[in-house]
């Protein structure tokens, strides 16, 4: 159902910013307002009054009933979808010379859709909706934290499965299959990013995936999962070694663990995102890994797997002040040693007035059986 | 490894079109040229000479070795990635006043990345790379068909699992878990679009997902899977009914089966994409479902789950002539009857000079046990 409180707060901010309407084209904000998802989430939120949904003719009755919104423009062909949006814009403009429409301008907004929209609506000034939505979404309500908590349990089910399945001779892809299956069985609705099972030198990659590579004795293996539960994400990463670690692998792992702990120690309402980085960086530097440190160890999480602050994508976000009721991770950066591999340990936290609550509080052994 | 033949053909077309360089930002074209994938696929293909890879410092040696390209610009922080790209552009421009750079402008190119690139390179004229890449990728070589064939077997493993698992009382999400697991176990590398298990009235949705809804006796269920194998997709959809169908459900199913058969009958080198539509539409109209028909029953498939021609996204593509060595699907449109549900039967084909070869040739019963 439409969340009227969230709608009201968004509309207040829209009017403050001089935005006449928000054209929703992405899943996250559609779920945020309407509590459910569509494959093609399309809606127009005016600065005053109720949203207008744009949906397929076969889904009209159900959409109206489940969202509780009366004004749905339906299309029978996909081309008509654009015409519907243009039509609504014309109605809203009335006789006005121009209007200002906010759009999310991030990874999930396709470049060509935006170009198409601007070409079809030459009198519309398009602006980034981030100043409206980022601030709202950054502070989570209790319902949102409950969903992230549930997603965190699902993430843990995935990582525990990885620890059971990682043996020499199996492949990254086979382990990935078991992880995704375990997370689905635990109630998850798929993943926000592909599961990483990065083994051997691949563990040092900045990002990853699963490949047909076999797991070998002596491999460092980074397993990173971001399952969704009803749209909300949790992020958990653990590093394993297959059989006894070398001295260097052990040193990398212990350093990362202490760096993450220092970051968590620094995490409290009132600090800035970069303070978490500084705390971790000091540990890496003291252990001789300072040059290899990739900044941006902590990011926000919610309906997007990286949302404000997301300093590795938008460096200025490192200045964002962390506040009560935020959900953030610590452990995003990889410690990558060329020729050896990499280590990451990442957890998801709920920031309360008393400090951080670790939602992915599962401690697992670094060393796995090589037999 | 870098595919030098594909590179040469792309560069020929780039020079014909007056494009000085292609900035790769998406997985599909990265795999097309280099035969492997990265989480952040970034490369610059000049109109003459070898490509330049932009990659993370921890991945440099491996990237150079596996791709066989010597020029890799490495970054230690994500912000530097943009600087690397800008730096390469400056080198390429030399003393020139401006240059033309192609970028893929489709669903997978984030709007903000393009904006950022243009702001950082004001002298660069950005154009759509589609006229270069679409034509190349539309015609598949033998290696590509082999990968799509393998992906088709993986798709069939998913659909057969659905037929075994769809029983009253289980949920769409639980069935989705079994499908994804089966496809992974069969060798798949994840999915190109979320698995659809659309049951009851949800079967009439234009698109879908899996939800926590329970499967009920009498439900129509549309199951749509698009697994990947080494980047390449196959698309297969089947519709089931839980227990004996009603007369209307049976009529919808039989109509769709005949419409798909008519589309397949029309599918041969030399026809246009819209001819497939016309053949199917005649069957729907003769059965009284003409008004409910959503045009665009056939689309191309390969490294993207919908690639040229993709008439439901870009209506002008309905004029594209189908040629030998293309891979296309037939059965993309849903027959959606409001209040009842929907039916779809979709298969992936390799178009040879002798006609279409169905790569997803698996016939399954419409009616499933309700016990």
Tab-separated table of C-alpha atoms in Angstrom, chain A residues 200-329:
chain	number	residue	atom	x	y	z
A	200	UNK	CA	43.301	-17.728	-5.653
A	201	UNK	CA	44.671	-14.539	-7.209
A	202	UNK	CA	41.068	-13.649	-8.108
A	203	UNK	CA	40.501	-12.974	-4.374
A	204	UNK	CA	42.485	-9.768	-4.948
A	205	UNK	CA	40.037	-8.414	-7.492
A	206	UNK	CA	38.281	-5.158	-6.669
A	207	UNK	CA	34.987	-6.839	-7.529
A	208	UNK	CA	34.190	-10.344	-8.639
A	209	UNK	CA	31.820	-13.008	-9.764
A	210	UNK	CA	31.796	-16.802	-9.871
A	211	UNK	CA	33.786	-18.541	-12.593
A	212	UNK	CA	34.400	-22.117	-13.715
A	213	UNK	CA	37.785	-22.000	-11.899
A	214	UNK	CA	38.447	-24.880	-9.490
A	215	UNK	CA	39.109	-24.218	-5.818
A	216	UNK	CA	42.696	-25.227	-4.962
A	217	UNK	CA	44.585	-25.997	-1.746
A	218	UNK	CA	46.205	-22.783	-0.515
A	219	UNK	CA	43.656	-20.478	-2.180
A	220	UNK	CA	42.416	-17.395	-0.422
A	221	UNK	CA	38.672	-17.201	-1.171
A	222	UNK	CA	36.591	-14.036	-0.751
A	223	UNK	CA	32.834	-14.696	-0.576
A	224	UNK	CA	30.617	-11.611	-0.831
A	225	UNK	CA	26.816	-11.819	-0.748
A	226	UNK	CA	24.110	-9.131	-1.010
A	227	UNK	CA	20.734	-10.877	-0.782
A	228	UNK	CA	17.443	-8.997	-0.898
A	229	UNK	CA	14.401	-9.496	1.282
A	230	UNK	CA	11.323	-7.641	-0.009
A	231	UNK	CA	13.619	-5.193	-1.758
A	232	UNK	CA	15.976	-4.569	1.180
A	233	UNK	CA	19.629	-5.637	1.092
A	234	UNK	CA	22.216	-6.845	3.578
A	235	UNK	CA	25.892	-7.151	2.705
A	236	UNK	CA	28.206	-9.746	4.261
A	237	UNK	CA	31.693	-10.825	3.171
A	238	UNK	CA	34.055	-13.409	4.635
A	239	UNK	CA	37.493	-14.603	3.569
A	240	UNK	CA	38.605	-18.220	3.856
A	241	UNK	CA	41.825	-20.096	3.141
A	242	UNK	CA	41.785	-23.697	1.924
A	243	UNK	CA	44.116	-25.586	4.243
A	244	UNK	CA	46.762	-24.000	6.487
A	245	UNK	CA	47.485	-20.354	5.571
A	246	UNK	CA	50.934	-19.068	4.724
A	247	UNK	CA	52.450	-16.483	7.074
A	248	UNK	CA	51.512	-13.733	4.612
A	249	UNK	CA	47.905	-14.910	4.226
A	250	UNK	CA	47.595	-15.053	8.013
A	251	UNK	CA	49.065	-11.541	8.378
A	252	UNK	CA	46.678	-10.138	5.748
A	253	UNK	CA	43.676	-11.732	7.458
A	254	UNK	CA	44.648	-10.573	10.957
A	255	UNK	CA	45.365	-7.060	9.707
A	256	UNK	CA	41.981	-6.852	8.011
A	257	UNK	CA	40.227	-8.111	11.132
A	258	UNK	CA	41.886	-5.449	13.257
A	259	UNK	CA	41.203	-2.749	10.659
A	260	UNK	CA	37.526	-3.677	10.510
A	261	UNK	CA	37.371	-3.669	14.333
A	262	UNK	CA	38.931	-0.191	14.387
A	263	UNK	CA	36.357	0.990	11.856
A	264	UNK	CA	33.505	-0.436	13.936
A	265	UNK	CA	34.971	1.183	17.064
A	266	UNK	CA	34.855	4.562	15.270
A	267	UNK	CA	31.282	4.040	14.064
A	268	UNK	CA	28.838	6.139	16.093
A	269	UNK	CA	26.309	8.926	15.472
A	270	UNK	CA	27.985	12.251	14.765
A	271	UNK	CA	31.169	11.024	13.029
A	272	UNK	CA	31.697	11.428	9.308
A	273	UNK	CA	31.943	8.546	6.880
A	274	UNK	CA	35.660	9.262	6.322
A	275	UNK	CA	36.404	8.847	10.040
A	276	UNK	CA	35.689	5.127	9.648
A	277	UNK	CA	38.205	5.077	6.787
A	278	UNK	CA	40.828	6.882	8.818
A	279	UNK	CA	40.535	4.431	11.695
A	280	UNK	CA	40.955	1.444	9.371
A	281	UNK	CA	43.716	3.063	7.344
A	282	UNK	CA	45.836	3.557	10.480
A	283	UNK	CA	45.783	-0.202	11.124
A	284	UNK	CA	46.730	-1.024	7.524
A	285	UNK	CA	49.565	1.523	7.604
A	286	UNK	CA	50.945	0.201	10.895
A	287	UNK	CA	51.039	-3.302	9.375
A	288	UNK	CA	52.873	-2.199	6.232
A	289	UNK	CA	49.849	-2.391	3.952
A	290	UNK	CA	49.150	1.355	3.834
A	291	UNK	CA	50.002	1.717	0.145
A	292	UNK	CA	47.564	-1.004	-0.827
A	293	UNK	CA	44.590	0.402	1.050
A	294	UNK	CA	41.567	1.282	-1.101
A	295	UNK	CA	39.617	4.018	0.674
A	296	UNK	CA	35.882	3.737	1.226
A	297	UNK	CA	35.518	0.978	3.833
A	298	UNK	CA	31.959	1.939	4.836
A	299	UNK	CA	28.822	2.654	2.827
A	300	UNK	CA	25.080	3.011	3.399
A	301	UNK	CA	22.723	0.142	2.563
A	302	UNK	CA	18.977	-0.299	2.170
A	303	UNK	CA	16.844	-0.538	-0.962
A	304	UNK	CA	20.056	-0.124	-2.918
A	305	UNK	CA	23.130	-2.158	-2.040
A	306	UNK	CA	25.155	1.058	-1.939
A	307	UNK	CA	23.204	4.145	-0.975
A	308	UNK	CA	24.113	7.433	0.706
A	309	UNK	CA	26.911	7.600	1.776
A	310	UNK	CA	28.699	5.688	-1.020
A	311	UNK	CA	32.193	7.198	-0.990
A	312	UNK	CA	33.827	4.777	-3.459
A	313	UNK	CA	31.392	5.926	-6.146
A	314	UNK	CA	30.978	9.541	-5.085
A	315	UNK	CA	34.071	10.708	-3.139
A	316	UNK	CA	32.272	13.752	-1.641
A	317	UNK	CA	30.072	11.308	0.298
A	318	UNK	CA	33.016	10.697	2.626
A	319	UNK	CA	31.972	13.962	4.314
A	320	UNK	CA	28.451	12.693	5.122
A	321	UNK	CA	27.695	12.672	8.849
A	322	UNK	CA	26.525	9.333	10.190
A	323	UNK	CA	23.309	9.506	12.150
A	324	UNK	CA	21.125	7.351	14.353
A	325	UNK	CA	18.829	4.940	12.460
A	326	UNK	CA	21.187	4.591	9.505
A	327	UNK	CA	22.193	1.203	8.103
A	328	UNK	CA	25.826	0.968	6.984
A	329	UNK	CA	28.478	-1.646	6.287
